[in-house]
PDB file of C-alpha atoms in Angstrom:
ATOM      1  CA  UNK A   1      12.265 176.170  67.731  1.00  0.00           C
ATOM      2  CA  UNK A   2      12.951 174.136  70.865  1.00  0.00           C
ATOM      3  CA  UNK A   3      15.618 171.552  71.624  1.00  0.00           C
ATOM      4  CA  UNK A   4      13.094 168.711  71.586  1.00  0.00           C
ATOM      5  CA  UNK A   5      11.910 169.682  68.114  1.00  0.00           C
ATOM      6  CA  UNK A   6      15.502 169.707  66.882  1.00  0.00           C
ATOM      7  CA  UNK A   7      16.261 166.321  68.467  1.00  0.00           C
ATOM      8  CA  UNK A   8      13.077 164.896  66.953  1.00  0.00           C
ATOM      9  CA  UNK A   9      13.973 166.193  63.505  1.00  0.00           C
ATOM     10  CA  UNK A  10      17.485 164.741  63.851  1.00  0.00           C
ATOM     11  CA  UNK A  11      16.046 161.323  64.753  1.00  0.00           C
ATOM     12  CA  UNK A  12      13.717 161.432  61.749  1.00  0.00           C
ATOM     13  CA  UNK A  13      16.738 162.215  59.554  1.00  0.00           C
ATOM     14  CA  UNK A  14      18.665 159.377  61.253  1.00  0.00           C
ATOM     15  CA  UNK A  15      15.781 156.982  60.506  1.00  0.00           C
ATOM     16  CA  UNK A  16      15.589 158.130  56.908  1.00  0.00           C
ATOM     17  CA  UNK A  17      19.299 157.430  56.452  1.00  0.00           C
ATOM     18  CA  UNK A  18      18.764 153.897  57.764  1.00  0.00           C
ATOM     19  CA  UNK A  19      15.880 153.428  55.303  1.00  0.00           C
ATOM     20  CA  UNK A  20      18.276 154.438  52.527  1.00  0.00           C
ATOM     21  CA  UNK A  21      20.889 151.946  53.784  1.00  0.00           C
ATOM     22  CA  UNK A  22      18.217 149.260  53.857  1.00  0.00           C
ATOM     23  CA  UNK A  23      17.412 149.974  50.230  1.00  0.00           C
ATOM     24  CA  UNK A  24      21.077 149.724  49.291  1.00  0.00           C
ATOM     25  CA  UNK A  25      21.292 146.392  51.103  1.00  0.00           C
ATOM     26  CA  UNK A  26      18.353 145.024  49.141  1.00  0.00           C
ATOM     27  CA  UNK A  27      20.045 145.980  45.887  1.00  0.00           C
ATOM     28  CA  UNK A  28      23.607 144.927  46.686  1.00  0.00           C
ATOM     29  CA  UNK A  29      23.290 141.711  48.693  1.00  0.00           C
ATOM     30  CA  UNK A  30      23.644 138.457  46.741  1.00  0.00           C
ATOM     31  CA  UNK A  31      20.925 136.193  48.170  1.00  0.00           C
ATOM     32  CA  UNK A  32      17.618 136.258  49.996  1.00  0.00           C
ATOM     33  CA  UNK A  33      19.194 135.539  53.387  1.00  0.00           C
ATOM     34  CA  UNK A  34      21.648 138.425  53.262  1.00  0.00           C
ATOM     35  CA  UNK A  35      18.951 140.727  51.903  1.00  0.00           C
ATOM     36  CA  UNK A  36      16.537 139.852  54.692  1.00  0.00           C
ATOM     37  CA  UNK A  37      19.200 140.372  57.349  1.00  0.00           C
ATOM     38  CA  UNK A  38      20.167 143.750  55.952  1.00  0.00           C
ATOM     39  CA  UNK A  39      16.621 144.905  55.349  1.00  0.00           C
ATOM     40  CA  UNK A  40      15.357 143.812  58.755  1.00  0.00           C
ATOM     41  CA  UNK A  41      18.064 145.472  60.814  1.00  0.00           C
ATOM     42  CA  UNK A  42      18.151 148.685  58.809  1.00  0.00           C
ATOM     43  CA  UNK A  43      14.391 149.006  58.503  1.00  0.00           C
ATOM     44  CA  UNK A  44      13.944 148.372  62.224  1.00  0.00           C
ATOM     45  CA  UNK A  45      16.447 151.067  63.144  1.00  0.00           C
ATOM     46  CA  UNK A  46      15.004 153.394  60.513  1.00  0.00           C
ATOM     47  CA  UNK A  47      11.464 152.902  61.735  1.00  0.00           C
ATOM     48  CA  UNK A  48      12.487 153.378  65.348  1.00  0.00           C
ATOM     49  CA  UNK A  49      14.325 156.574  64.458  1.00  0.00           C
ATOM     50  CA  UNK A  50      11.332 157.998  62.634  1.00  0.00           C
ATOM     51  CA  UNK A  51       8.780 156.876  65.226  1.00  0.00           C
ATOM     52  CA  UNK A  52      10.726 158.098  68.256  1.00  0.00           C
ATOM     53  CA  UNK A  53      11.689 161.262  66.375  1.00  0.00           C
ATOM     54  CA  UNK A  54       8.051 162.088  65.695  1.00  0.00           C
ATOM     55  CA  UNK A  55       7.197 161.496  69.356  1.00  0.00           C
ATOM     56  CA  UNK A  56       9.969 163.781  70.586  1.00  0.00           C
ATOM     57  CA  UNK A  57       9.192 166.361  67.906  1.00  0.00           C
ATOM     58  CA  UNK A  58       5.557 166.421  69.045  1.00  0.00           C
ATOM     59  CA  UNK A  59       6.619 167.346  72.583  1.00  0.00           C
ATOM     60  CA  UNK A  60       8.524 170.397  71.384  1.00  0.00           C
ATOM     61  CA  UNK A  61       6.322 171.463  68.505  1.00  0.00           C
ATOM     62  CA  UNK A  62       2.803 170.540  69.565  1.00  0.00           C
ATOM     63  CA  UNK A  63       3.352 170.205  73.314  1.00  0.00           C
ATOM     64  CA  UNK A  64       1.504 166.890  73.414  1.00  0.00           C
ATOM     65  CA  UNK A  65       2.746 163.973  75.488  1.00  0.00           C
ATOM     66  CA  UNK A  66       0.049 161.658  74.119  1.00  0.00           C
ATOM     67  CA  UNK A  67       2.120 161.337  70.940  1.00  0.00           C
ATOM     68  CA  UNK A  68       5.049 160.016  72.974  1.00  0.00           C
ATOM     69  CA  UNK A  69       2.889 157.322  74.539  1.00  0.00           C
ATOM     70  CA  UNK A  70       1.583 156.232  71.158  1.00  0.00           C
ATOM     71  CA  UNK A  71       5.015 156.201  69.545  1.00  0.00           C
ATOM     72  CA  UNK A  72       6.511 154.186  72.424  1.00  0.00           C
ATOM     73  CA  UNK A  73       3.758 151.572  72.066  1.00  0.00           C
ATOM     74  CA  UNK A  74       4.357 151.391  68.313  1.00  0.00           C
ATOM     75  CA  UNK A  75       8.134 151.142  68.817  1.00  0.00           C
ATOM     76  CA  UNK A  76       7.793 148.269  71.306  1.00  0.00           C
ATOM     77  CA  UNK A  77       5.423 146.447  68.949  1.00  0.00           C
ATOM     78  CA  UNK A  78       7.897 146.945  66.110  1.00  0.00           C
ATOM     79  CA  UNK A  79      10.821 145.686  68.194  1.00  0.00           C
ATOM     80  CA  UNK A  80       8.877 142.544  69.054  1.00  0.00           C
ATOM     81  CA  UNK A  81       7.412 141.719  65.653  1.00  0.00           C
ATOM     82  CA  UNK A  82      10.119 142.667  63.151  1.00  0.00           C
ATOM     83  CA  UNK A  83      12.748 140.087  64.193  1.00  0.00           C
ATOM     84  CA  UNK A  84      10.122 137.355  64.563  1.00  0.00           C
ATOM     85  CA  UNK A  85       8.685 137.941  61.102  1.00  0.00           C
ATOM     86  CA  UNK A  86      12.154 138.083  59.539  1.00  0.00           C
ATOM     87  CA  UNK A  87      13.102 134.817  61.248  1.00  0.00           C
ATOM     88  CA  UNK A  88       9.924 133.150  59.981  1.00  0.00           C
ATOM     89  CA  UNK A  89      10.529 134.349  56.416  1.00  0.00           C
ATOM     90  CA  UNK A  90      14.164 133.240  56.401  1.00  0.00           C
ATOM     91  CA  UNK A  91      13.299 129.851  57.880  1.00  0.00           C
ATOM     92  CA  UNK A  92      10.561 129.345  55.273  1.00  0.00           C
ATOM     93  CA  UNK A  93      13.002 130.281  52.505  1.00  0.00           C
ATOM     94  CA  UNK A  94      15.556 127.800  53.853  1.00  0.00           C
ATOM     95  CA  UNK A  95      13.039 124.978  54.210  1.00  0.00           C
ATOM     96  CA  UNK A  96      11.695 125.587  50.706  1.00  0.00           C
ATOM     97  CA  UNK A  97      15.189 124.977  49.330  1.00  0.00           C
ATOM     98  CA  UNK A  98      16.357 128.433  48.298  1.00  0.00           C
ATOM     99  CA  UNK A  99      20.142 128.025  48.098  1.00  0.00           C
ATOM    100  CA  UNK A 100      22.673 130.070  50.011  1.00  0.00           C
ATOM    101  CA  UNK A 101      25.045 132.311  48.119  1.00  0.00           C
ATOM    102  CA  UNK A 102      28.199 130.456  46.989  1.00  0.00           C
ATOM    103  CA  UNK A 103      30.337 132.811  49.076  1.00  0.00           C
ATOM    104  CA  UNK A 104      28.555 131.889  52.313  1.00  0.00           C
ATOM    105  CA  UNK A 105      31.005 129.930  54.424  1.00  0.00           C
ATOM    106  CA  UNK A 106      28.839 129.106  57.448  1.00  0.00           C
ATOM    107  CA  UNK A 107      25.459 127.403  57.535  1.00  0.00           C
ATOM    108  CA  UNK A 108      24.518 127.257  61.217  1.00  0.00           C
ATOM    109  CA  UNK A 109      20.966 126.140  60.525  1.00  0.00           C
ATOM    110  CA  UNK A 110      22.170 123.108  58.559  1.00  0.00           C
ATOM    111  CA  UNK A 111      24.530 122.224  61.421  1.00  0.00           C
ATOM    112  CA  UNK A 112      21.656 122.482  63.923  1.00  0.00           C
ATOM    113  CA  UNK A 113      19.417 120.275  61.776  1.00  0.00           C
ATOM    114  CA  UNK A 114      22.189 117.673  61.468  1.00  0.00           C
ATOM    115  CA  UNK A 115      22.672 117.683  65.258  1.00  0.00           C
ATOM    116  CA  UNK A 116      18.939 117.181  65.796  1.00  0.00           C
ATOM    117  CA  UNK A 117      18.871 114.266  63.361  1.00  0.00           C
ATOM    118  CA  UNK A 118      21.912 112.713  65.072  1.00  0.00           C
ATOM    119  CA  UNK A 119      20.252 112.891  68.492  1.00  0.00           C
ATOM    120  CA  UNK A 120      17.118 111.071  67.329  1.00  0.00           C
TER     121      UNK A 120
END
């Protein structure tokens, strides 16, 4: 067993732990906005850990660098699309009137909308 295989397996374990934390966040958070924030960040880190881990593992176990290229492309795509899709979902939830949790003390989006209306 080589060092790269061990590092790859560690990163897959790291990603799996973040998937577990994402699941806990979905269960424990009080509203859709907190759940989306928790799920997006944890799932992104979890996916990156697993994807990069598989790429590094493939170098040590299979000896193939083509896996690394593919996993880097997938990781970049994931880094670009995950935050954008989460932002779109949260914005749609806000515009459709889903209320914030009572314990939320800051509503930056509402403040931005009020500023825009005041400028017009």
